[in-house]
Amino acid sequence: MTTPTAPTGTTVPPVPTANALTGKRRIAFASFVDENYLPGFLTLLRSLALSNPNVCEDFLVLHDGLRPDSVAKIRSLHPRTDFRRVNAEHYDTYAKGDQDNYLVRKAYFILDVFRVRDYDTVITLDTDMVVLDDLGELLRLREGLAAVPQFFYGQHKLNSGLLVIQREYLSDAFCAELDEVGRAGTYELDKHDQGILNAVLDGDFVHLDARYNFVKRRLSGDLPVPEGTAILHFTGRHKPWQGGEAGYAEAEARWHEHDLSDAEFHAAYLAAGGAKHHDLLVHYGTPHVLRTSDVESARKVAAAHIAAGEYQEAVDLLSPLRIPVDEAWPHEVLGHALMSVSRYEEARAQLLLAAAAPNRAATAYGRLAQIAWIHGDDEGAARHALQGLGVDPTHRANRLMHLRTTGLTPPAEGPASGQLAHVAFYMERQGNAGDKLLPESVRLAFGPDTGPSRWHSVHAHRLFDEAALERVNARRGLVIGGGGLFIPDTAPNGNSGWQWNVPDDVLERIDVPVLVYAVGFNAFDGQAYGHGRKRFLSSLRKLVERSAFFGLRNHGSIEKVRDLLPPELQDKVRFQPCPTTVTRQLVQGWRDPADRENTILVNAAYDRAGLRFGHDYGHFLGEMATAITALGEQAEVKCVAHSLDDERIAFDLRREHGISLPVIPMYDFDNDAIRDTYARTKLVIGMRGHAGMIPFGCGTPVVSLISHPKMAYFLADIERPEWGISVHDRHLGARLTERVTELLADHAATVADVHGRQQELWKVTEANAADLRVIVGR
């Protein structure tokens, strides 16, 4: 059997970083730290974590020399520190012969912060501050340079210590202004003044409430710290770690609340209420568990690992501990972690222990049902699901599993010798509409018969065991696709590290042609494979080696996967567009609609919302409200929900902005209804990948809301990057309105452009189809 080479014209262009593609803001805190102020900085870090337990941005530590043990202390308190040594030569320019003056050096640090180029927002904090309350408002700021005006010395000057600096100020032009004033020496530097910066700004900055830089001197006479103070600033010569100052006992007591040993600090963080950031919880919780063997703390840390797709890490943390028999929740979490690395028998034992407790039983039974289903035991899965429903009749996972495994009528398949086997994610009722359409679309690329007479279905998430291997090897070939199967956490398993649950030794014994068709590399911006990366890389390499055809659905995925392969395998990876993008060519008897409804459909996605939106969800929602209000004058705007969670945008717009959107529950539609709905609308604004690709394939114009690199990958492939706008775009509402208005202005021409772009993808698909016919014999 000869493996065809990739078609010409598929050279992979360089792909920008995920951050550049999604436009997700990079935010960092920054402080200038020296040995004298190190005790204050360590306390600042502890206070930041305890008052904002769900915030973990990069922290830039600017310094002009720190001892190794000081660096280690800082790293132990923050998992994302970036040490940057300042250029001491600048002291001669600005120091005026006073190089040892900390105020002068700190003023120089301010100048160095403005030379940062790898972040969109930088928040400076002085080392003599403690954080006492939520800083969310600062993290959500998008424009200008923000600071608290001086309390005593004129409102046109900013107070030292806290700055929120946006990208337009992190520029060569603004640095040139600072340098010019600094060299001229036309500024005054004293303990109340940012000197050079105030001289340049001359009062032109965004004024923040005093609670974000509440200076100690306002509390003279032992006044208490006001409720709601977010940042308390110990200005003046006498610092709390140096013995403090008479008359400020109440303020200094707040500082000493955070002057803790590592053990005290770790315990305080674990005990704090509210949501916690994964990186902080793992960074502080792991040494706390190793020190104390506390099972409840270990459960929290392991659950954070699981939420981030770090399943082996969760197993490694919980397994050595002696979990009391009646501690149901840790047993359930360990069971979840074990099943996610395919240690199924051990997982069953843990989940059965968890099922004994009423408050964890429904979830435990749901996982037991999942394990049974993975192993092809529909009867056992239905039994466990029913047990879970007996505990909690509203438990969605158990209800869906019970529906999935009862009342089944096996399809009447044709002769095995005439079939292709098809590994795919077969979506359930009320599942994601895009995933529901994908298997049929892939099959259409091989011919009009998509039913059981020609196809043998293999669910990607079920264990591909010896029996499955025997069934597949009896067929003409094995098709794997489509969809974003290369992702670590949609269906975690320790056999492959991606969605197809196939052990290496079984994969190697497939003796029919393996055709990987239109699969995508679906990792989000900021998502990693953790300790499962080695397992994934091994499985990926074996899959490519074994494949007679290896086609990925966009050039971004091609570059990502080629980077993971040895040189001798890289050329096997080729471009195969998602078949949903050429729907008009694949569906027999397709007719473009004679008339379209005067509607615009909007789709938003909420899975992994933190990775999609960061701190910008409120901004996104407000900008969408602006756009929807404006576009509503041109057409009726409706929400199209690919999954139940997608309806959230309609709820949030109604609650926050008083906008009511009709909801189209596409998760309840069959494939024909999905295609028909998208073919008859005028335009789709979509955040999900298939809320762009499916309407495009039906000939409908699209504008993508980019929160995932794959959206930008697709638009690059069709050479229309202007059809995408980042969900983080500062002017999203205005830009979206303008872009949609342009596309609707000459709708016929826009549709013709869509058809033309689609034709280019169809040429690639046809060329690949010719090779596939050679491989599978017809």
Short mmCIF file of C-alpha atoms in Angstrom, two decimals, residues 331-490:
data_model
loop_
_atom_site.label_atom_id
_atom_site.label_comp_id
_atom_site.label_asym_id
_atom_site.label_seq_id
_atom_site.Cartn_x
_atom_site.Cartn_y
_atom_site.Cartn_z
CA HIS A 331 -12.62 9.04 47.73
CA GLU A 332 -14.75 10.47 44.93
CA VAL A 333 -12.04 12.90 43.81
CA LEU A 334 -9.41 10.17 43.84
CA GLY A 335 -11.78 7.90 41.92
CA HIS A 336 -12.28 10.63 39.34
CA ALA A 337 -8.52 11.10 38.97
CA LEU A 338 -7.85 7.37 38.69
CA MET A 339 -10.47 6.81 36.00
CA SER A 340 -9.01 9.78 34.10
CA VAL A 341 -5.66 8.01 33.85
CA SER A 342 -7.38 4.70 32.97
CA ARG A 343 -6.73 2.96 36.31
CA TYR A 344 -10.33 1.80 36.21
CA GLU A 345 -10.37 -0.97 38.84
CA GLU A 346 -8.78 1.26 41.45
CA ALA A 347 -11.22 4.01 40.50
CA ARG A 348 -14.19 1.69 41.01
CA ALA A 349 -13.07 0.88 44.54
CA GLN A 350 -12.77 4.55 45.46
CA LEU A 351 -16.11 5.49 43.89
CA LEU A 352 -17.96 2.67 45.63
CA LEU A 353 -16.69 4.02 48.94
CA ALA A 354 -17.87 7.50 47.95
CA ALA A 355 -21.29 6.17 46.92
CA ALA A 356 -21.97 5.17 50.54
CA ALA A 357 -22.43 8.84 51.50
CA PRO A 358 -25.70 10.45 50.39
CA ASN A 359 -24.12 13.82 49.62
CA ARG A 360 -21.61 12.32 47.14
CA ALA A 361 -23.51 9.24 45.95
CA ALA A 362 -25.14 10.69 42.82
CA THR A 363 -21.83 11.92 41.42
CA ALA A 364 -20.04 8.71 42.40
CA TYR A 365 -22.69 6.56 40.70
CA GLY A 366 -22.43 8.77 37.63
CA ARG A 367 -18.70 8.08 37.40
CA LEU A 368 -19.24 4.36 37.97
CA ALA A 369 -21.76 4.41 35.13
CA GLN A 370 -19.20 6.18 32.95
CA ILE A 371 -16.57 3.53 33.67
CA ALA A 372 -19.01 0.75 32.81
CA TRP A 373 -19.99 2.49 29.57
CA ILE A 374 -16.33 3.04 28.62
CA HIS A 375 -15.88 -0.73 28.85
CA GLY A 376 -18.93 -1.45 26.70
CA ASP A 377 -21.14 -2.56 29.60
CA ASP A 378 -24.39 -0.73 28.80
CA GLU A 379 -26.36 -2.80 31.30
CA GLY A 380 -23.98 -1.96 34.16
CA ALA A 381 -23.90 1.70 33.13
CA ALA A 382 -27.69 1.91 33.14
CA ARG A 383 -27.83 0.24 36.56
CA HIS A 384 -25.37 2.68 38.13
CA ALA A 385 -27.11 5.64 36.49
CA LEU A 386 -30.43 4.50 37.91
CA GLN A 387 -28.85 4.21 41.36
CA GLY A 388 -27.62 7.77 41.02
CA LEU A 389 -31.04 9.01 39.98
CA GLY A 390 -32.48 7.26 43.02
CA VAL A 391 -30.33 9.54 45.17
CA ASP A 392 -30.83 12.70 43.08
CA PRO A 393 -33.55 12.58 40.38
CA THR A 394 -32.26 15.87 38.91
CA HIS A 395 -28.68 14.65 38.31
CA ARG A 396 -28.10 15.45 34.63
CA ALA A 397 -25.12 13.16 33.98
CA ASN A 398 -26.98 10.13 35.33
CA ARG A 399 -30.13 11.01 33.40
CA LEU A 400 -28.20 11.29 30.12
CA MET A 401 -26.31 8.06 30.77
CA HIS A 402 -29.55 6.22 31.51
CA LEU A 403 -31.03 7.50 28.26
CA ARG A 404 -27.85 6.55 26.40
CA THR A 405 -27.85 2.94 27.62
CA THR A 406 -31.50 1.89 27.72
CA GLY A 407 -33.97 1.02 24.97
CA LEU A 408 -31.18 0.57 22.45
CA THR A 409 -31.79 -1.07 19.08
CA PRO A 410 -28.49 -1.98 17.41
CA PRO A 411 -28.37 -0.72 13.80
CA ALA A 412 -28.68 -3.27 11.04
CA GLU A 413 -25.20 -3.03 9.61
CA GLY A 414 -24.17 -4.24 6.19
CA PRO A 415 -21.42 -6.80 5.54
CA ALA A 416 -18.22 -5.90 7.36
CA SER A 417 -16.12 -6.29 4.22
CA GLY A 418 -18.00 -3.42 2.61
CA GLN A 419 -17.83 -1.04 5.58
CA LEU A 420 -15.52 1.61 6.90
CA ALA A 421 -15.12 1.86 10.67
CA HIS A 422 -15.48 5.38 12.02
CA VAL A 423 -13.98 6.61 15.30
CA ALA A 424 -15.75 9.80 16.33
CA PHE A 425 -17.33 11.64 19.22
CA TYR A 426 -21.00 10.73 18.76
CA MET A 427 -22.94 13.44 20.55
CA GLU A 428 -25.89 12.66 22.77
CA ARG A 429 -29.36 14.11 22.71
CA GLN A 430 -29.21 17.77 23.75
CA GLY A 431 -25.50 17.70 23.07
CA ASN A 432 -23.34 20.21 21.21
CA ALA A 433 -24.91 20.82 17.80
CA GLY A 434 -21.57 21.09 16.02
CA ASP A 435 -20.34 17.77 17.37
CA LYS A 436 -23.70 16.21 16.50
CA LEU A 437 -23.31 17.17 12.84
CA LEU A 438 -19.64 16.25 12.48
CA PRO A 439 -19.75 12.44 12.10
CA GLU A 440 -22.31 12.63 9.29
CA SER A 441 -20.32 15.40 7.58
CA VAL A 442 -17.16 13.31 7.65
CA ARG A 443 -18.99 10.36 6.14
CA LEU A 444 -20.45 12.53 3.37
CA ALA A 445 -16.88 13.25 2.29
CA PHE A 446 -16.57 9.53 1.48
CA GLY A 447 -19.89 9.21 -0.30
CA PRO A 448 -23.62 9.84 0.05
CA ASP A 449 -24.37 6.74 2.14
CA THR A 450 -23.75 7.72 5.76
CA GLY A 451 -25.75 4.92 7.39
CA PRO A 452 -24.91 1.55 8.97
CA SER A 453 -24.87 -0.29 5.69
CA ARG A 454 -21.53 1.37 4.89
CA TRP A 455 -20.31 2.57 8.28
CA HIS A 456 -19.43 0.87 11.56
CA SER A 457 -19.50 3.37 14.44
CA VAL A 458 -16.77 3.38 17.11
CA HIS A 459 -17.28 5.92 19.88
CA ALA A 460 -13.94 7.61 20.54
CA HIS A 461 -14.51 7.72 24.30
CA ARG A 462 -15.07 3.99 24.76
CA LEU A 463 -12.06 1.78 25.43
CA PHE A 464 -10.68 0.46 22.16
CA ASP A 465 -10.04 -3.09 23.36
CA GLU A 466 -9.36 -6.45 21.73
CA ALA A 467 -13.00 -6.90 20.69
CA ALA A 468 -13.10 -3.45 19.10
CA LEU A 469 -9.80 -4.18 17.33
CA GLU A 470 -11.22 -7.39 15.87
CA ARG A 471 -14.33 -5.59 14.59
CA VAL A 472 -12.28 -2.81 12.99
CA ASN A 473 -9.81 -5.17 11.33
CA ALA A 474 -12.76 -6.90 9.65
CA ARG A 475 -13.62 -3.64 7.84
CA ARG A 476 -12.11 -1.99 4.76
CA GLY A 477 -10.49 0.81 6.71
CA LEU A 478 -10.67 3.01 9.78
CA VAL A 479 -11.61 6.70 9.58
CA ILE A 480 -10.82 8.87 12.62
CA GLY A 481 -12.50 12.29 12.72
CA GLY A 482 -13.55 14.94 12.64
CA GLY A 483 -13.55 17.49 15.36
CA GLY A 484 -10.98 18.76 17.83
CA LEU A 485 -9.97 15.35 19.12
CA PHE A 486 -6.50 16.49 20.21
CA ILE A 487 -7.42 17.99 23.59
CA PRO A 488 -6.50 16.60 27.02
CA ASP A 489 -9.62 17.10 29.10
CA THR A 490 -12.81 16.48 27.08
#
